[in-house]
GROMACS .gro file of C-alpha atoms in nm:
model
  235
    1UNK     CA    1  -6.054  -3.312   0.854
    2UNK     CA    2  -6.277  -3.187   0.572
    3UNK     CA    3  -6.187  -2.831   0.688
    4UNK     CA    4  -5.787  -2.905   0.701
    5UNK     CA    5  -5.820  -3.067   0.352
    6UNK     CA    6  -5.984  -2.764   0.235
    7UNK     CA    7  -5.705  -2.564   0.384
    8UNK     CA    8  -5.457  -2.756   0.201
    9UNK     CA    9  -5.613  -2.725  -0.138
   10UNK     CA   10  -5.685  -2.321  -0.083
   11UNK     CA   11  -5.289  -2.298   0.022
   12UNK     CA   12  -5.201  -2.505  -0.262
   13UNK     CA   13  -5.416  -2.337  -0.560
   14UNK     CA   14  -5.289  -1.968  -0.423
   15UNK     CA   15  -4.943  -2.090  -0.379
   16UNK     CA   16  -4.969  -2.216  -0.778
   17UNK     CA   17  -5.128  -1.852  -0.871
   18UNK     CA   18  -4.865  -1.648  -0.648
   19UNK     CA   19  -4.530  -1.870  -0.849
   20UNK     CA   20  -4.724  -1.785  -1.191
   21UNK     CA   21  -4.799  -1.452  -1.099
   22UNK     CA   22  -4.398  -1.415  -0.999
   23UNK     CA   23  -4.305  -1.608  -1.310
   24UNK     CA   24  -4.502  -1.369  -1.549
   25UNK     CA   25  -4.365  -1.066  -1.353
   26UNK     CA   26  -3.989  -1.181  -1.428
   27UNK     CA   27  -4.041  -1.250  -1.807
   28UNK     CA   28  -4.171  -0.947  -1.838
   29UNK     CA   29  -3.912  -0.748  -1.642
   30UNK     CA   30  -3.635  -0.987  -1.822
   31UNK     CA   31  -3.825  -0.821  -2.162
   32UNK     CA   32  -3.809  -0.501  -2.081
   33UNK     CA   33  -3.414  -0.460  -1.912
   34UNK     CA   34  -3.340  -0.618  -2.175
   35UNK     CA   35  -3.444  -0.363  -2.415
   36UNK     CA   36  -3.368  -0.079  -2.210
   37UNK     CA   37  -3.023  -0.191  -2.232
   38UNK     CA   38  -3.029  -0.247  -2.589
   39UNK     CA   39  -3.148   0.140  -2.639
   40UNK     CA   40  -2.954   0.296  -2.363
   41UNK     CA   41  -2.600   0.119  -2.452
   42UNK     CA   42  -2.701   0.141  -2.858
   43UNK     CA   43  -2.589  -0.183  -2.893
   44UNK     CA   44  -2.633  -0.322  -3.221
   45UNK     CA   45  -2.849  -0.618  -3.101
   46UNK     CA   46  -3.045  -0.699  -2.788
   47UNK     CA   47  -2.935  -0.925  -2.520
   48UNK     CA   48  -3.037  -1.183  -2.325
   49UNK     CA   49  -3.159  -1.103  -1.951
   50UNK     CA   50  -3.184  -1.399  -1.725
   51UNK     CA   51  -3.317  -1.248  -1.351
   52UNK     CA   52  -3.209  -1.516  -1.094
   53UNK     CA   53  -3.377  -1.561  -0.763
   54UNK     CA   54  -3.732  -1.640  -0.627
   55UNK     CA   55  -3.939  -1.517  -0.570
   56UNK     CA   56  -3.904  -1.201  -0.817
   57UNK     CA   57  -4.160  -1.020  -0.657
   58UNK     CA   58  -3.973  -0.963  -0.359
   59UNK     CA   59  -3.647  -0.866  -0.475
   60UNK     CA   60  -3.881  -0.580  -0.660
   61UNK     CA   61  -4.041  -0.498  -0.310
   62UNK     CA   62  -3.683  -0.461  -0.188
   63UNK     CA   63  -3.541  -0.305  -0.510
   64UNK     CA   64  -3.262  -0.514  -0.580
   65UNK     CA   65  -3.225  -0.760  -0.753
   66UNK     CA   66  -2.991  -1.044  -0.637
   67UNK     CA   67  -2.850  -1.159  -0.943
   68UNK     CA   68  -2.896  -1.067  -1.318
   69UNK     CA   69  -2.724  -1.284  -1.610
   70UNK     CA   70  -2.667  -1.091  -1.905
   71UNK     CA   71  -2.581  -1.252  -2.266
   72UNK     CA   72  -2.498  -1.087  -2.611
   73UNK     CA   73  -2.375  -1.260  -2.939
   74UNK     CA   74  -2.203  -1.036  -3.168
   75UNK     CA   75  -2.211  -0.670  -2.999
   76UNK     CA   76  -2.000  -0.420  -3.176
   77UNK     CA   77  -1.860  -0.210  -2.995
   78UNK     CA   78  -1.598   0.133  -3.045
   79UNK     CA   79  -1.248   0.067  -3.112
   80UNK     CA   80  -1.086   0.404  -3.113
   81UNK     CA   81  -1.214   0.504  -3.453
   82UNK     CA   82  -1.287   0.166  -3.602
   83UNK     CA   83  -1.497  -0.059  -3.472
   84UNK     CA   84  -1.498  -0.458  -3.353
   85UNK     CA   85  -1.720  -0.731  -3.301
   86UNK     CA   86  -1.737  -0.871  -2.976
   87UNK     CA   87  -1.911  -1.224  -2.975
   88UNK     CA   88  -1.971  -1.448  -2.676
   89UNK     CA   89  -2.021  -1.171  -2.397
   90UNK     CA   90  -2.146  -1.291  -2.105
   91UNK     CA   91  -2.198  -1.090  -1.780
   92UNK     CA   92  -2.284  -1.197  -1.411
   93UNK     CA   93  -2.399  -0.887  -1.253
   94UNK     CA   94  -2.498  -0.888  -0.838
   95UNK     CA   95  -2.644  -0.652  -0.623
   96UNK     CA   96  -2.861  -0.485  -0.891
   97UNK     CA   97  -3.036  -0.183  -0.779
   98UNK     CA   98  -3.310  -0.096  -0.951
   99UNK     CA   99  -3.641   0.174  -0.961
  100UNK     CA  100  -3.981   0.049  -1.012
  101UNK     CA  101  -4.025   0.136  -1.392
  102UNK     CA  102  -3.673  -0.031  -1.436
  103UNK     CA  103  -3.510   0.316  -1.603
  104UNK     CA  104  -3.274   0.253  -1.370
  105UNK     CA  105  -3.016  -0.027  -1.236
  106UNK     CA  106  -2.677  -0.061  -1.097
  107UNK     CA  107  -2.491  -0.363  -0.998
  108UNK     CA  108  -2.256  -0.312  -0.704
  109UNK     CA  109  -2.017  -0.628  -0.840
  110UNK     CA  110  -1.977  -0.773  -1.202
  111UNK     CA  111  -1.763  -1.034  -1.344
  112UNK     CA  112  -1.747  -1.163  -1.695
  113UNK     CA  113  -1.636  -1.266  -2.048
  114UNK     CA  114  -1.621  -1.163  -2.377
  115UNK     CA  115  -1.457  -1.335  -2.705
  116UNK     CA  116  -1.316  -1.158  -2.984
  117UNK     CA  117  -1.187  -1.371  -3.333
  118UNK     CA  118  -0.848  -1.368  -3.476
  119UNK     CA  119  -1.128  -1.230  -3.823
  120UNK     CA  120  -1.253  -0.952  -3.646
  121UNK     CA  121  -0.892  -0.868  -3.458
  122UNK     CA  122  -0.761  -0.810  -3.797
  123UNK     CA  123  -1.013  -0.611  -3.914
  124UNK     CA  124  -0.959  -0.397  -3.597
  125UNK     CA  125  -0.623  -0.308  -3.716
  126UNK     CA  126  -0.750  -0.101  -4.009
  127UNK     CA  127  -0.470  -0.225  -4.201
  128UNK     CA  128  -0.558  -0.430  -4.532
  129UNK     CA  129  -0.200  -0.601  -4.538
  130UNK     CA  130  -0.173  -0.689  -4.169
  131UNK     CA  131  -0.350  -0.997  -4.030
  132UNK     CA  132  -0.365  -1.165  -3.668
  133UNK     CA  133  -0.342  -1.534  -3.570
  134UNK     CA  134  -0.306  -1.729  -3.251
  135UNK     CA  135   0.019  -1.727  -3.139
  136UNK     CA  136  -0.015  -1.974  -2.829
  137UNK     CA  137   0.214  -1.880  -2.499
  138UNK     CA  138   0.540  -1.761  -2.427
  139UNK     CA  139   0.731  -1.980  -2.135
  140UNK     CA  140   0.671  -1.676  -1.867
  141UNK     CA  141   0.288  -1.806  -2.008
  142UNK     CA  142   0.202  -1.474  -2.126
  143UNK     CA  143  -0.086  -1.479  -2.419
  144UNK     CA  144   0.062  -1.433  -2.761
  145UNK     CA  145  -0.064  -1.378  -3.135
  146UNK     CA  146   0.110  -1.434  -3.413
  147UNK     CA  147   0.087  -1.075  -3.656
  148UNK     CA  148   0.174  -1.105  -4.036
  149UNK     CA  149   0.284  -0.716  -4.194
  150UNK     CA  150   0.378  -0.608  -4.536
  151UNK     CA  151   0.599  -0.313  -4.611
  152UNK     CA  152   0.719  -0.165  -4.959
  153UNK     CA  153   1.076  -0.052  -4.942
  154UNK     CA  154   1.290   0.051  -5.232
  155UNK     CA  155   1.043  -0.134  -5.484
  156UNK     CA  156   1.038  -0.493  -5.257
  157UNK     CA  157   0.726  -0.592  -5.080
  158UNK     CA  158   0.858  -0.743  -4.749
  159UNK     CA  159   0.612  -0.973  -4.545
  160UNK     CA  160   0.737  -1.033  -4.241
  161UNK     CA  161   0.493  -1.281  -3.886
  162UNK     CA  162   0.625  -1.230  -3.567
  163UNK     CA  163   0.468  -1.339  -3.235
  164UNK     CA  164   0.354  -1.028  -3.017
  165UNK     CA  165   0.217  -1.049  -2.664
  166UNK     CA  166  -0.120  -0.924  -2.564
  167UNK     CA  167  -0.228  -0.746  -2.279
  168UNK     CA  168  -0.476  -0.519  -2.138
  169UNK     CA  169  -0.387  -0.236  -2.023
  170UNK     CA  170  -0.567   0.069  -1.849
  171UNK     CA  171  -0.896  -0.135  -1.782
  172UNK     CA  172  -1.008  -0.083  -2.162
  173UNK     CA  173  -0.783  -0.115  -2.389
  174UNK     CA  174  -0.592  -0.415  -2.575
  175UNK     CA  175  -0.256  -0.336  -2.612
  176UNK     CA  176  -0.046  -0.589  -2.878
  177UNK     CA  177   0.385  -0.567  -2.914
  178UNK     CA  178   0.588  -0.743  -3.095
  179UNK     CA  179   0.847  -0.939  -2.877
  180UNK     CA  180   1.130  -0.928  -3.160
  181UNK     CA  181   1.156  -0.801  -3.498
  182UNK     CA  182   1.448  -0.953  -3.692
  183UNK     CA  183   1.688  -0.696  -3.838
  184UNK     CA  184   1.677  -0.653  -4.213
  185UNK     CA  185   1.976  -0.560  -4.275
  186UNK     CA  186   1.767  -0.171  -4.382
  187UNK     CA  187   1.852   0.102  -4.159
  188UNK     CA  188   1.482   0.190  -4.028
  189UNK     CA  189   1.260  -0.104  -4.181
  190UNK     CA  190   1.221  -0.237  -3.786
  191UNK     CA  191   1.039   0.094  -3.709
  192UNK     CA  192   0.855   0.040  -4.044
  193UNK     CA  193   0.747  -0.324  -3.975
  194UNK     CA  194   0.609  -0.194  -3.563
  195UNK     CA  195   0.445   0.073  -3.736
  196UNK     CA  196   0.223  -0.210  -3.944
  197UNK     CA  197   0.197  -0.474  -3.650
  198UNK     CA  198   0.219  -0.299  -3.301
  199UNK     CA  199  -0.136  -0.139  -3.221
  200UNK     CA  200  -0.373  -0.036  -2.961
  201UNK     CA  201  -0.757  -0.044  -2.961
  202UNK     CA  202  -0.934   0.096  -2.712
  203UNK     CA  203  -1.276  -0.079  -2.611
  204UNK     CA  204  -1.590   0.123  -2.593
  205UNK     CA  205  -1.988   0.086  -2.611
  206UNK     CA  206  -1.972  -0.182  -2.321
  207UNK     CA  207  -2.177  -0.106  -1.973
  208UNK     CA  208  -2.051   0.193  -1.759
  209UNK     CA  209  -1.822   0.022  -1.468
  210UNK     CA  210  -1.736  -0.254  -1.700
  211UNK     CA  211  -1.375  -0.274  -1.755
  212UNK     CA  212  -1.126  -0.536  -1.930
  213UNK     CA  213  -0.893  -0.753  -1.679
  214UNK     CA  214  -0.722  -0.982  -1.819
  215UNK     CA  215  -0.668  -1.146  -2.230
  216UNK     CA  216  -0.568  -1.504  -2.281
  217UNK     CA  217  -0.524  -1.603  -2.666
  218UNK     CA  218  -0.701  -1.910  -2.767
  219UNK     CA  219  -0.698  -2.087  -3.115
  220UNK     CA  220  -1.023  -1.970  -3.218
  221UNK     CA  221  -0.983  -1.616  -3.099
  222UNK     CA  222  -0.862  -1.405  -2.810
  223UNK     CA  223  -1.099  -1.423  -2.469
  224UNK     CA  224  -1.123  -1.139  -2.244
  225UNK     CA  225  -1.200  -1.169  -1.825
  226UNK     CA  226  -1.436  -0.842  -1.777
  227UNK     CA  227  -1.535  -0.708  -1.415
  228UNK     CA  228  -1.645  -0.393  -1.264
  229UNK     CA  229  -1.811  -0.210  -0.959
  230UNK     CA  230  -2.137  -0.006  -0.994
  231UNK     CA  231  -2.213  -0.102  -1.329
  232UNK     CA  232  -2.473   0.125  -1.499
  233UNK     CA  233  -2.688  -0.122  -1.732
  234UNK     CA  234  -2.981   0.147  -1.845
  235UNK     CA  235  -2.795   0.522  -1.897
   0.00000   0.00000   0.00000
């Protein structure tokens, strides 16, 4: 009996040392992807790495990693040639390949979100006299904005807020039209007024094999479904 109780207490104590050992190893790796993300994506602030899974040190042996939860407040990313805020990304990534110095992963599947405000939307457009607002749903349910453009013509400032549908379109960039335009009664001030409110911004500075799927406009901002296939986190 004394032997078996010994037993016990030897598995127990090693058992203890081997989930502190693996919990160490995973803060540290969590540190360092984490950075290596940061540096290799120049993101302007470092996210959160969450490794999933025990034990870690396994998932090393095997070099992949089963899941990886990755969180960033306030990214800005490349919008054409402006820039925009992205705040409330948050990816799953799965499958994560990785080498043993961690200059390298790749997640074969990721899904996601990102949130972008109606503030930083507007600043987007580049265009001091336009601003964007939610705009709820049309009844087909498509995601809508409501845009707000001013135009001088022939000495009169005219303001004009229509309601413009959002999309994605080509995996990367947000695409916003206005549904209608009222007429003026101005031969050309329609084209004027789509010149101010109608825009495209492309997405960029977000992991390689990320892509946008899918916008739906809430009241605090417009939220973004992201997924991809053999993501690149670290080059």
């Amino acid at each position: 009996m004394r032997a078996i109780r010994i037993t016990v207490i030897v598995a127990v104590i090693l058992g203890a040392l081997f989930v502190g050992a693996d919990r160490l190893a995973v803060y540290f790796a969590e540190d360092q992807a984490a950075e290596k993300i940061r540096s290799s994506q120049n993101l302007s602030g470092t996210p959160s790495v969450s490794i999933k899974g025990f034990p870690f040190l396994t998932q090393v042996a095997s070099s992949t990693l089963d899941e990886v939860e990755v969180k960033l407040d306030g990214v800005t990313a490349n919008a054409g040639d402006r820039s925009i805020r992205v705040t409330g990304f948050d990816a799953k990534l799965q499958g994560v390949r990785i080498n043993s110095s961690f200059t390298s992963a790749v997640a074969d599947k990721a899904t996601g979100t990102a949130h972008i405000s109606y503030a930083d939307l507007t600043k987007a457009t580049g265009d001091p006299n336009v601003t964007v607002g939610y705009g709820g749903t049309d009844q087909a349910g498509k995601s809508q904005v409501k845009v707000t453009g001013k135009i001088s013509l022939m000495g009169q400032t005219i303001e004009r807020s229509v309601l413009s549908t959002v999309t994605v379109t080509g995996g990367d960039t947000i695409h916003v039209r206005a549904d209608e335009i009222p007429a003026e009664g101005f031969p050309g001030v329609e084209q004027l007024i789509r010149q101010k409110i109608d825009f495209d911004r492309k997405i960029d500075g977000l992991p390689k094999g990320i892509t946008l799927d899918k916008v739906v406009t809430t009241k605090d901002g417009v939220d973004i479904t992201l997924t991809g296939s053999k993501v690149n986190l670290a080059g």
